[in-house]
Short mmCIF file of C-alpha atoms and ligand atoms in Angstrom, two decimals:
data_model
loop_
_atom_site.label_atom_id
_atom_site.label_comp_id
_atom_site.label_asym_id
_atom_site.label_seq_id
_atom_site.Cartn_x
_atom_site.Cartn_y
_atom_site.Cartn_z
CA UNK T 30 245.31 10.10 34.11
CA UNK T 31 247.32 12.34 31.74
CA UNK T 32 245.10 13.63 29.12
CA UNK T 33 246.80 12.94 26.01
CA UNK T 34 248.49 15.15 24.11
CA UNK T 35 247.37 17.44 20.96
CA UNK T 36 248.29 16.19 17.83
CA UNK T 37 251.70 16.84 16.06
CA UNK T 38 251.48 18.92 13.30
CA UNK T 39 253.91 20.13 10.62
CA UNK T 40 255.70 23.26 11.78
CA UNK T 41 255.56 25.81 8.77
CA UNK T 42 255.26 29.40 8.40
CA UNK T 43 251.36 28.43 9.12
CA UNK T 44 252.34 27.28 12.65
CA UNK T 45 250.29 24.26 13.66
CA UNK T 46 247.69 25.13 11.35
CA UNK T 47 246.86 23.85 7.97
CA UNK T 48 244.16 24.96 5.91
CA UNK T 49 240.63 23.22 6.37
CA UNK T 50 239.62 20.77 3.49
CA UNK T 51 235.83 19.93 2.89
CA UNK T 52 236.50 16.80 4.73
CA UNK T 53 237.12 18.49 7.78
CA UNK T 54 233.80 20.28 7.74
CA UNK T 55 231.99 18.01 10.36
CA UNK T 56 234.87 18.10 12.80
CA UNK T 57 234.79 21.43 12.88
CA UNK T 58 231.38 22.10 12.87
CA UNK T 59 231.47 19.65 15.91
CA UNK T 60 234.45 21.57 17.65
CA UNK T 61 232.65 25.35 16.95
CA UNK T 62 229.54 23.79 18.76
CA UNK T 63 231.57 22.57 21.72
CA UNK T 64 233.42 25.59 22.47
CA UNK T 65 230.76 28.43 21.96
CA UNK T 66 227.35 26.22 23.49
CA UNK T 67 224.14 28.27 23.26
CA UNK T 68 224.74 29.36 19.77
CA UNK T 69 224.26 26.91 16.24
CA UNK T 70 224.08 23.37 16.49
CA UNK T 71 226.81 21.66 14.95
CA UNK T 72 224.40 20.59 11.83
CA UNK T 73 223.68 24.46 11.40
CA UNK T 74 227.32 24.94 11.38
CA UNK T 75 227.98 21.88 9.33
CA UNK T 76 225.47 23.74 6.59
CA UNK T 77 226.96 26.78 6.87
CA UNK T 78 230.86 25.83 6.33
CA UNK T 79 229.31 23.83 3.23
CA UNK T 80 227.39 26.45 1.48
CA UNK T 81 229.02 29.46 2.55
CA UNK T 82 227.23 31.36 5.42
CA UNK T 83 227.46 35.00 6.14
CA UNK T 84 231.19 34.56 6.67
CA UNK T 85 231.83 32.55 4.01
CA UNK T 86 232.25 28.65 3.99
CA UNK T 87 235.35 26.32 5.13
CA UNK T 88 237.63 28.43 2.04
CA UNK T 89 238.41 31.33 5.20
CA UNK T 90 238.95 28.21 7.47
CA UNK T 91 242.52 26.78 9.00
CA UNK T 92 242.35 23.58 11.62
CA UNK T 93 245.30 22.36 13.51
CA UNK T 94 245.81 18.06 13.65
CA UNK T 95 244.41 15.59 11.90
CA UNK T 96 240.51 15.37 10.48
CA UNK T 97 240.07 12.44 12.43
CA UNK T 98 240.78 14.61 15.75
CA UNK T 99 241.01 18.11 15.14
CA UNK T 100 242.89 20.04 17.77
CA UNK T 101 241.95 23.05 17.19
CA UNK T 102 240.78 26.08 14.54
CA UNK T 103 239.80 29.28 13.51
CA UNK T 104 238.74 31.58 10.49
CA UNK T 105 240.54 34.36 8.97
CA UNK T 106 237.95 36.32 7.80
CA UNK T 107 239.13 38.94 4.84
CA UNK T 108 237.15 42.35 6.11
CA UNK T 109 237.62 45.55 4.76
CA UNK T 110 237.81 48.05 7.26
CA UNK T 111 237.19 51.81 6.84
CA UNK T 112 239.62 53.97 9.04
CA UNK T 113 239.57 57.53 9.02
CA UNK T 114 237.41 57.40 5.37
CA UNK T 115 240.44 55.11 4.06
CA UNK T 116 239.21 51.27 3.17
CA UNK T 117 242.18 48.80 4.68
CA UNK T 118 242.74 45.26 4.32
CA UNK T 119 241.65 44.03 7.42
CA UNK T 120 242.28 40.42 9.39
CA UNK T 121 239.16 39.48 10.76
CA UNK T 122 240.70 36.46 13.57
CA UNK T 123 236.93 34.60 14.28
CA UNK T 124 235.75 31.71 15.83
CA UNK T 125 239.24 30.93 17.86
CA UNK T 126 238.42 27.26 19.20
CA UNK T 127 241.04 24.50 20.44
CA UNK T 128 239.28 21.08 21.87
CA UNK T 129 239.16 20.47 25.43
CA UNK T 130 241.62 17.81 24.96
CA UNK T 131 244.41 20.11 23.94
CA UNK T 132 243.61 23.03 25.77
CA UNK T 133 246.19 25.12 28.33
CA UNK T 134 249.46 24.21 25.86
CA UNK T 135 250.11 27.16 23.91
CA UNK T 136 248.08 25.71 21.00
CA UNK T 137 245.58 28.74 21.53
CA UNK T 138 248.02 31.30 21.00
CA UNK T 139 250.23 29.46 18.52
CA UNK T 140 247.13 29.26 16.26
CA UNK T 141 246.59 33.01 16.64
CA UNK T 142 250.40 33.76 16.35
CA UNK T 143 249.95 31.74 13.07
CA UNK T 144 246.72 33.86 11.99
CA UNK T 145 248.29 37.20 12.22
CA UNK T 146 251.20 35.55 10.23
CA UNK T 147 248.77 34.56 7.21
CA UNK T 148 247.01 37.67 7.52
CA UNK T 149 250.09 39.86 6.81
CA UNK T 150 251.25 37.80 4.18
CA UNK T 151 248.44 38.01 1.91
CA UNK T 152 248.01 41.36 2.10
CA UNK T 153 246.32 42.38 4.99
CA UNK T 154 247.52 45.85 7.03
CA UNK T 155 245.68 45.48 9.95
CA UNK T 156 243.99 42.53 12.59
CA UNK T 157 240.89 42.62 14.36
CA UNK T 158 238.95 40.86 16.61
CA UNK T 159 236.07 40.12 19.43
CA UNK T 160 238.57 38.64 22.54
CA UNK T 161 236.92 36.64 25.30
CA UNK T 162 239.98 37.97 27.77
CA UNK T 163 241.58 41.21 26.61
CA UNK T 164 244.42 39.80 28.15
CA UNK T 165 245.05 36.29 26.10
CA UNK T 166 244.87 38.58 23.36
CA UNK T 167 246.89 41.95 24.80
CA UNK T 168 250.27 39.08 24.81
CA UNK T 169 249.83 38.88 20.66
CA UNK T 170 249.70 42.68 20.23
CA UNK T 171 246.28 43.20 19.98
CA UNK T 172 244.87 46.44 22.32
CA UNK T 173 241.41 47.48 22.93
CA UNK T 174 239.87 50.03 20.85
CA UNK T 175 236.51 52.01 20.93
CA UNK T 176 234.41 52.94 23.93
CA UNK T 177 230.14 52.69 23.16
CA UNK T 178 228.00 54.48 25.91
CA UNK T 179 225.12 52.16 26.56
CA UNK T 180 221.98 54.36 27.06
CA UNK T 181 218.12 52.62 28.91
CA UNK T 182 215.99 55.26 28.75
CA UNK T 183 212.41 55.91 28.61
CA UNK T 184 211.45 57.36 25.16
CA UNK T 185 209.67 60.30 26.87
CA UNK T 186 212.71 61.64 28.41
CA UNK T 187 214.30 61.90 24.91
CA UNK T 188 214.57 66.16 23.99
CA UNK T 189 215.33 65.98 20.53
CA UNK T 190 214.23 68.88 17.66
CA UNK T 191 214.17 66.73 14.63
CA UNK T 192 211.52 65.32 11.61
CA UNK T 193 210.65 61.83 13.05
CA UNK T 194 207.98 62.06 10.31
CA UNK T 195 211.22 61.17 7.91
CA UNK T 196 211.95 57.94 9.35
CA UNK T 197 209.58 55.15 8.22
CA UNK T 198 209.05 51.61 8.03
CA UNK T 199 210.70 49.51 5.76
CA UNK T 200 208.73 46.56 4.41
CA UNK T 201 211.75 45.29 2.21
CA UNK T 202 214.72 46.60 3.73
CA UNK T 203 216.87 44.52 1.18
CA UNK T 204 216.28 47.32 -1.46
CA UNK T 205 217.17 50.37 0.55
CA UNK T 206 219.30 49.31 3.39
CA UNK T 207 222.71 47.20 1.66
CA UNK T 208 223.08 50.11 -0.87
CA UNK T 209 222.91 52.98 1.05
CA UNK T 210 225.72 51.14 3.72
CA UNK T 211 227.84 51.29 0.72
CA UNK T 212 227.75 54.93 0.44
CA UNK T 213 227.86 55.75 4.10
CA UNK T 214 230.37 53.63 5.43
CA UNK T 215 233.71 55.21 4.10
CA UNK T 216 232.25 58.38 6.78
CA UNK T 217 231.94 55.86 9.41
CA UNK T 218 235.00 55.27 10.87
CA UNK T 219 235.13 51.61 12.10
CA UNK T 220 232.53 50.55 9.24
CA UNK T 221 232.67 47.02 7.62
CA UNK T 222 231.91 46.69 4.45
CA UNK T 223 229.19 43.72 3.96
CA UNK T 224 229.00 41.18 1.54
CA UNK T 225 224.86 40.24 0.60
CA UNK T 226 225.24 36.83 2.25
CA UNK T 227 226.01 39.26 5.55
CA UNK T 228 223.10 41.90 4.94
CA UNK T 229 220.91 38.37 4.67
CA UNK T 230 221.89 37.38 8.01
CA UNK T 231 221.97 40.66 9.43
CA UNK T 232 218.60 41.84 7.95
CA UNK T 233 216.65 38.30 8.17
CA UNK T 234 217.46 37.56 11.97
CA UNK T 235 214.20 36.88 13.89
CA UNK T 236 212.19 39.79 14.90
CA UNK T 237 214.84 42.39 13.11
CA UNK T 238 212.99 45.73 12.11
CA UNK T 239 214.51 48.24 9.65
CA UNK T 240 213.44 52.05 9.56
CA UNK T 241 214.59 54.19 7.03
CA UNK T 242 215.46 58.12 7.18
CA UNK T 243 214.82 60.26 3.95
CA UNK T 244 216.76 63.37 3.86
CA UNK T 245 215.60 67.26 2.68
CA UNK T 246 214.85 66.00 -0.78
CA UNK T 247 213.30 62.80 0.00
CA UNK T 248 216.23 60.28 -1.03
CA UNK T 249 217.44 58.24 2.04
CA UNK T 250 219.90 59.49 4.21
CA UNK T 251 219.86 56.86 7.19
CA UNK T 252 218.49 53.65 8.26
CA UNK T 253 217.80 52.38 12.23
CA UNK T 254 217.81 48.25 12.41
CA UNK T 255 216.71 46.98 16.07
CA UNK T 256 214.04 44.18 18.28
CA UNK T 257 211.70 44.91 20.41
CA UNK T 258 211.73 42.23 23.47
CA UNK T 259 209.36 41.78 25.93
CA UNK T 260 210.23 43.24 29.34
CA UNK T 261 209.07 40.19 32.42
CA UNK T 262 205.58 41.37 34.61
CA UNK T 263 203.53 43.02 32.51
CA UNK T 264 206.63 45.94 32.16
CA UNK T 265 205.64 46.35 28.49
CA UNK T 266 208.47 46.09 25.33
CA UNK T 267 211.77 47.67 24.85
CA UNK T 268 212.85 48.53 21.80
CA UNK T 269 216.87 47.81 21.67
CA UNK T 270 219.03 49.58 18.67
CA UNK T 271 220.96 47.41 16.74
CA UNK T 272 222.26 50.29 14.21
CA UNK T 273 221.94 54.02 14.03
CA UNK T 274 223.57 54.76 10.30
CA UNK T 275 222.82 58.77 9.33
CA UNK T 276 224.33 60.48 6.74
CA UNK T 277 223.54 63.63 8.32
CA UNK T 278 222.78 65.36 11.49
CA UNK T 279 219.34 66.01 10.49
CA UNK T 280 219.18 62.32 9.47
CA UNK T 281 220.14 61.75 13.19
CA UNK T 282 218.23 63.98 14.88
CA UNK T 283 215.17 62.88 12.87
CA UNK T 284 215.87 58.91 14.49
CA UNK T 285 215.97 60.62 18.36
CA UNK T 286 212.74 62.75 17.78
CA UNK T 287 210.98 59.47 16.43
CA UNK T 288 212.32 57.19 18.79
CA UNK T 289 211.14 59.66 21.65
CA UNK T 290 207.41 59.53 19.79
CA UNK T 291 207.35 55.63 20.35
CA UNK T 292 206.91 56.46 24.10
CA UNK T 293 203.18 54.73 24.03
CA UNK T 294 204.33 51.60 22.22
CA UNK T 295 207.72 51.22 24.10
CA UNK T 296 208.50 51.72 27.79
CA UNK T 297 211.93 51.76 26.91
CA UNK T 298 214.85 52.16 24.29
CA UNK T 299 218.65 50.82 24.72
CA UNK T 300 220.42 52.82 22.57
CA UNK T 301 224.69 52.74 22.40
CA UNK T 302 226.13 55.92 21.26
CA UNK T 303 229.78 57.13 20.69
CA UNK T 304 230.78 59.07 23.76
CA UNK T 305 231.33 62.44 21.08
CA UNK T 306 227.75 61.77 20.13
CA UNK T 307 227.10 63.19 23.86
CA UNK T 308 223.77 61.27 23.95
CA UNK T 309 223.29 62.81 27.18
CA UNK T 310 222.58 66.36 26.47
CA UNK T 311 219.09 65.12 24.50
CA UNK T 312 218.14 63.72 27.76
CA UNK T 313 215.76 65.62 30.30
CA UNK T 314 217.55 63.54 33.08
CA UNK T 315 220.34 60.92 32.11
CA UNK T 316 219.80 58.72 35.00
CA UNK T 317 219.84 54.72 34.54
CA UNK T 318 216.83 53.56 35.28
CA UNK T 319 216.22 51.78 38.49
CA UNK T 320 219.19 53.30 40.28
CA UNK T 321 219.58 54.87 43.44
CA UNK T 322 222.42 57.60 43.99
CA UNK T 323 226.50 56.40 43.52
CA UNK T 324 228.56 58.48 45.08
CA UNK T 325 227.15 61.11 47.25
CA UNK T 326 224.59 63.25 44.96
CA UNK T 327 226.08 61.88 41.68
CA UNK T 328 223.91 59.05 40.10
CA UNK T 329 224.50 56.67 37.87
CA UNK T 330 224.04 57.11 33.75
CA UNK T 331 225.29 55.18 30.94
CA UNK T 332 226.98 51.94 31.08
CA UNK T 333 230.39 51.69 29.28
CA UNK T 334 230.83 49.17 26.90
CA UNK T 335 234.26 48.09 25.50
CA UNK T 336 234.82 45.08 22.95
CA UNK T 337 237.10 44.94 19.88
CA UNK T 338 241.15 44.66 19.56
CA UNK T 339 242.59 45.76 17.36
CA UNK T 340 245.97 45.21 16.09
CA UNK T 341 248.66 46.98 13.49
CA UNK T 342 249.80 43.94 11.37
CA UNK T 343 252.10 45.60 8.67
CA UNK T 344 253.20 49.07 10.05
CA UNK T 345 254.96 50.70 6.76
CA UNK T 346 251.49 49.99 4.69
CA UNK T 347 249.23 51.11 6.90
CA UNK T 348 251.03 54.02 8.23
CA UNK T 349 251.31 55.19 5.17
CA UNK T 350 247.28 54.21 4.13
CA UNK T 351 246.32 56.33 7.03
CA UNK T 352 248.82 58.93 6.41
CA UNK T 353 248.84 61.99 8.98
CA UNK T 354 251.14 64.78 9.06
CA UNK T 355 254.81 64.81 7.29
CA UNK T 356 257.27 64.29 9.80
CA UNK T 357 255.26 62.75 12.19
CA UNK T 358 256.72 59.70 13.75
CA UNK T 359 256.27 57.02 16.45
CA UNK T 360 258.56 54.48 17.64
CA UNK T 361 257.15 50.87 17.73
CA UNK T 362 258.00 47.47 19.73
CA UNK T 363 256.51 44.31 18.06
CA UNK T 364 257.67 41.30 19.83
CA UNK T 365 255.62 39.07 17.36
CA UNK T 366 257.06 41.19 14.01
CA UNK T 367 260.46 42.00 13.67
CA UNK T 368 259.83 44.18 10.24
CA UNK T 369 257.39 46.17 12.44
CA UNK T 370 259.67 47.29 15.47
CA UNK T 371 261.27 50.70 14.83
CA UNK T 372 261.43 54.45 14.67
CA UNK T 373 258.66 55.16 11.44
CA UNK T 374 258.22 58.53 10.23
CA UNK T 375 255.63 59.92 7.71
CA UNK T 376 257.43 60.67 4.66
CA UNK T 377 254.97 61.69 0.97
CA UNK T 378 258.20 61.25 -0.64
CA UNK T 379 259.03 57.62 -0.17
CA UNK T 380 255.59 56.17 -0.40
CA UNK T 381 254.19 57.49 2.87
CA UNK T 382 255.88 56.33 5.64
CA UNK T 383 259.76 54.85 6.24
CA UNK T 384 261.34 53.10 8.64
CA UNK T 385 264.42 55.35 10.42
CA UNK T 386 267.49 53.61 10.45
CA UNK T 387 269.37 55.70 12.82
CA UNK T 388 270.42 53.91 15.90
CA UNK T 389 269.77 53.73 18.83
CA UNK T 390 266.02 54.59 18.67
CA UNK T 391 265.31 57.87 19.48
CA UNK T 392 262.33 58.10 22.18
CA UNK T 393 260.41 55.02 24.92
CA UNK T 394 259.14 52.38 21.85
CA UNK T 395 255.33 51.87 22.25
CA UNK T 396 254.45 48.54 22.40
CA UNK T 397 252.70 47.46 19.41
CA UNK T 398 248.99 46.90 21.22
CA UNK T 399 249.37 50.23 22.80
CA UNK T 400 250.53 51.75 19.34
CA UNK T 401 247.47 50.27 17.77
CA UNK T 402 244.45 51.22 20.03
CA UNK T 403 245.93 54.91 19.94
CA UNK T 404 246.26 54.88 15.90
CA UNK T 405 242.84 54.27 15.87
CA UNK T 406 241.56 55.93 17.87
CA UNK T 407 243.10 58.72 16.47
CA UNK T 408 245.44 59.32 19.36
CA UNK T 409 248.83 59.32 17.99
CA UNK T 410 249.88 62.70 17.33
CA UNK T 411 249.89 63.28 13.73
CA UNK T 412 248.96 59.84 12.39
CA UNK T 413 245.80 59.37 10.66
CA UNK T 414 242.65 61.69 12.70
CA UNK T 415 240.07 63.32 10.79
CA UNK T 416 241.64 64.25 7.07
CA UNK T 417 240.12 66.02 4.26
CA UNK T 418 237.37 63.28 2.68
CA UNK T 419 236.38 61.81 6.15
CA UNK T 420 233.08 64.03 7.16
CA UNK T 421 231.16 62.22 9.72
CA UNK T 422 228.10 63.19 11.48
CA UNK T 423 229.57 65.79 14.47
CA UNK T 424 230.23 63.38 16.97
CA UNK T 425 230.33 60.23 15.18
CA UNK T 426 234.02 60.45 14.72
CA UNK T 427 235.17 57.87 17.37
CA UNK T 428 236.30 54.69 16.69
CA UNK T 429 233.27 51.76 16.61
CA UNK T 430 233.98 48.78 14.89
CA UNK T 431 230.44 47.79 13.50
CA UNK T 432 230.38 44.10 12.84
CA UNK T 433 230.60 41.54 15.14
CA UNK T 434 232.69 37.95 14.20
C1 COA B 9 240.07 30.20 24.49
C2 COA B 9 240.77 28.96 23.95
C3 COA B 9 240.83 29.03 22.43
C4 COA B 9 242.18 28.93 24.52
O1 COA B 9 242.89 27.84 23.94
P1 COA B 9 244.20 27.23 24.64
O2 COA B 9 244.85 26.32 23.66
O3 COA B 9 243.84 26.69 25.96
O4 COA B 9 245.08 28.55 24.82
P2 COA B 9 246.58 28.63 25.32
O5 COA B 9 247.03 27.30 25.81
O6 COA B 9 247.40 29.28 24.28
O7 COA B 9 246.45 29.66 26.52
C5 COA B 9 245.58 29.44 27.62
C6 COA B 9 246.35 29.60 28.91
O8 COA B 9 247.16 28.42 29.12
C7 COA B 9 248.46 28.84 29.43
N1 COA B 9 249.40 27.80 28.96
C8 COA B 9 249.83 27.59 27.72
N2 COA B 9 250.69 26.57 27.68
C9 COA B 9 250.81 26.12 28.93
C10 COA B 9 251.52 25.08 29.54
N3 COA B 9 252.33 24.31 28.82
N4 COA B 9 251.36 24.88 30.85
C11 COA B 9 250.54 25.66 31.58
N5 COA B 9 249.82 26.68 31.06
C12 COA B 9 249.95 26.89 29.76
C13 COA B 9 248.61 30.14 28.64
O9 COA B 9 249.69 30.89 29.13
C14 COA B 9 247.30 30.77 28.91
O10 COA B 9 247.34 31.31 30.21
P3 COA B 9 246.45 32.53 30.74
O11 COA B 9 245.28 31.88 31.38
O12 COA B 9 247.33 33.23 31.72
O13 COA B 9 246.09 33.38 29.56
C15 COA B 9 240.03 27.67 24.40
O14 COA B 9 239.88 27.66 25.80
C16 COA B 9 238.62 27.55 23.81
O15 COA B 9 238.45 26.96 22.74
N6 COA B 9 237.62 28.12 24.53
C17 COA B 9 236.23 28.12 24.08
C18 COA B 9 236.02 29.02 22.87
C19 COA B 9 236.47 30.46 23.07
O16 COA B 9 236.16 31.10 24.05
N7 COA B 9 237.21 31.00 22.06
C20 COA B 9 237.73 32.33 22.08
C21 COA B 9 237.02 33.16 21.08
S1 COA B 9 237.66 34.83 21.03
#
């Protein structure tokens, strides 16, 4: 039988999608339940779009077809995201979902193509989001950005000088913890900023611990949020790091020596660092555990763990946010935006960055995805990078998008 087709909707500058009404909050709620199982029930959901959860309520919400048989939806979350200590307007594309009845027609992608669309227009310089297929996501411009080294290792083996008698329990982290993320996360670069309905979530999940780290004078500097789960046959706990946030080396040195003091209480600690952090070098031995020799006499160490896209969405403004130096200039392809595509050069005098006419082109156009990961990442030669007012921890300067959606 031929499974009937999705729903027509009105073609606008919103694609198929309109935005969601309160109405459409159980059909939704419904749809999110179907497509990602294993997380909220649909009455969780329900709640949540109703009263505003930590991403807000149904206001950030756009469906595609009618509420009596949604298609399809998604949220476009408004983040800010700090970039080389610079705050941008950030599109936050989130819980992507079309119904098994319309799935494999484009709808997907049109919905996303229509996301980016309503991101730029109100404002917003750059997209991000969590794909399930780098791929699906690579054809709308979006490129992978950020590499985390994921670190098991006993405590013990931790060889870290550093105060771990600074770090200490927190018994309400509500009163420490959302203020001092304010202050530190223009130095992190990739840092969300959170809204309290977000630290509620984040700091009330089930079995969430929060450590803080006082600096030289005794203020706090830093803050560690993880679990401890229980490792199967009697293996004893491991202690898994949600967030390392330190203001200072010290401040991060102080977490390491304390974490490698738990070594009687936990067998083990999963820990993801930036690859500049060079985790490694505290480590007696940086062997996984539980693993025999890879190649030859070289053995294996820390698992490498990719996730976010990212993707530019309005090239003038956000060249010209994350400024660089004058002169610089990289030639763009952007299938998706026509006012994108071109040869832009870094120019103080006319607002930052313009757009060179001259034609042809001069030099291979990068395609837009490509373009994106390397701005980020602070690999496009004289674009954005470490600038005067962005003073991370040494080796904290890689990219790391902190929240997940
Ligand atoms: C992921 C999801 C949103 C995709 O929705 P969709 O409407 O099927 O997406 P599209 O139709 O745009 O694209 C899916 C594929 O169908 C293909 N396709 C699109 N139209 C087609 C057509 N007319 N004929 C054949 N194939 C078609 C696309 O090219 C794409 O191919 P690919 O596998 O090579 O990437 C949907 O499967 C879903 O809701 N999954 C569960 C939730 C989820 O994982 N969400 C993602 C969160 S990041």
């Amino acid at each position: 039988m031929t499974p009937p087709a999705p729903s027509s909707a009105p073609e606008s500058s919103s694609g198929p999608l309109r935005p969601a009404t309160r109405d459409d909050i159980p059909a939704l709620a419904r749809l999110w339940a179907l497509a990602f199982p294993g997380e909220r029930s649909a009455e969780d959901r329900a709640a949540a779009l109703e009263d505003g959860g930590p991403w807000g309520g149904w206001e950030n919400c756009w469906v595609a077809g009618p509420t009596e048989r949604i298609d399809g939806g998604l949220r476009t979350l408004p983040l800010t995201v700090h970039l080389f200590g610079r705050p941008v307007p950030t599109l936050g594309v989130a819980a992507v979902a079309v119904a098994p009845h319309a799935r494999r027609r484009g709808l997907g992608g049109a919905m996303c193509r229509a996301a980016l669309r309503i991101g730029r227009a109100r404002g917003d310089e750059l997209a991000a989001l969590h794909p399930f297929r780098a791929d699906f996501y690579a054809r709308l411009g979006f490129g992978l950005a950020g590499e985390l080294h994921r670190y098991r290792l006993a405590p013990g083996a931790l060889c870290v000088e550093g105060d771990a008698s600074r770090v200490e329990h927190l018994a309400d982290p509500f009163v420490v913890i959302p203020e001092l993320h304010r202050v530190l996360v223009p130095g992190i670069h990739g840092g969300v900023s959170r809204s309290d309905r977000r630290w509620e979530a984040l700091l009330g999940r089930r079995g969430q611990l929060a450590f803080g780290i006082r600096g030289d004078g005794g203020d706090w500097l830093g803050y560690l949020l993880g679990t401890v789960q229980k490792r199967g046959r009697g293996r004893g706990f491991e202690f898994h790091v949600a967030e390392l946030a330190a203001g200072d080396a010290a401040a991060r040195s102080a977490a390491l020596a304390w974490l490698g003091e738990q070594r009687d209480a936990w067998a083990s600690v999963v820990v993801d660092a930036l690859p500049g952090e060079r985790l490694h070098e505290a480590l007696a031995h940086p062997s996984l555990p539980g693993t025999g020799k890879a190649r030859e006499l070289w053995f294996q160490s820390a698992t490498i763990l990719r996730g976010p896209m990212v993707r530019i969405l309005h090239a003038r403004a956000l060249l010209a946010r994350l400024g660089g130096d004058a002169g610089a200039s990289v030639t763009l392809d952007d299938p998706e935006f026509p006012e994108n595509r071109g040869r832009w050069v870094l120019d103080p005098e006319e607002g930052g960055a313009r757009r060179d006419p001259s034609t042809p082109t001069p030099g291979v156009p990068l395609p837009v995805g490509v373009a994106s990961t390397r701005l980020v990442e602070g690999q496009l030669p004289g674009f954005g990078g470490p600038r005067e007012g962005f003073d991370p921890p040494p080796g904290r300067e890689g990219f790391h998008l902190t929240d997940a959606f």
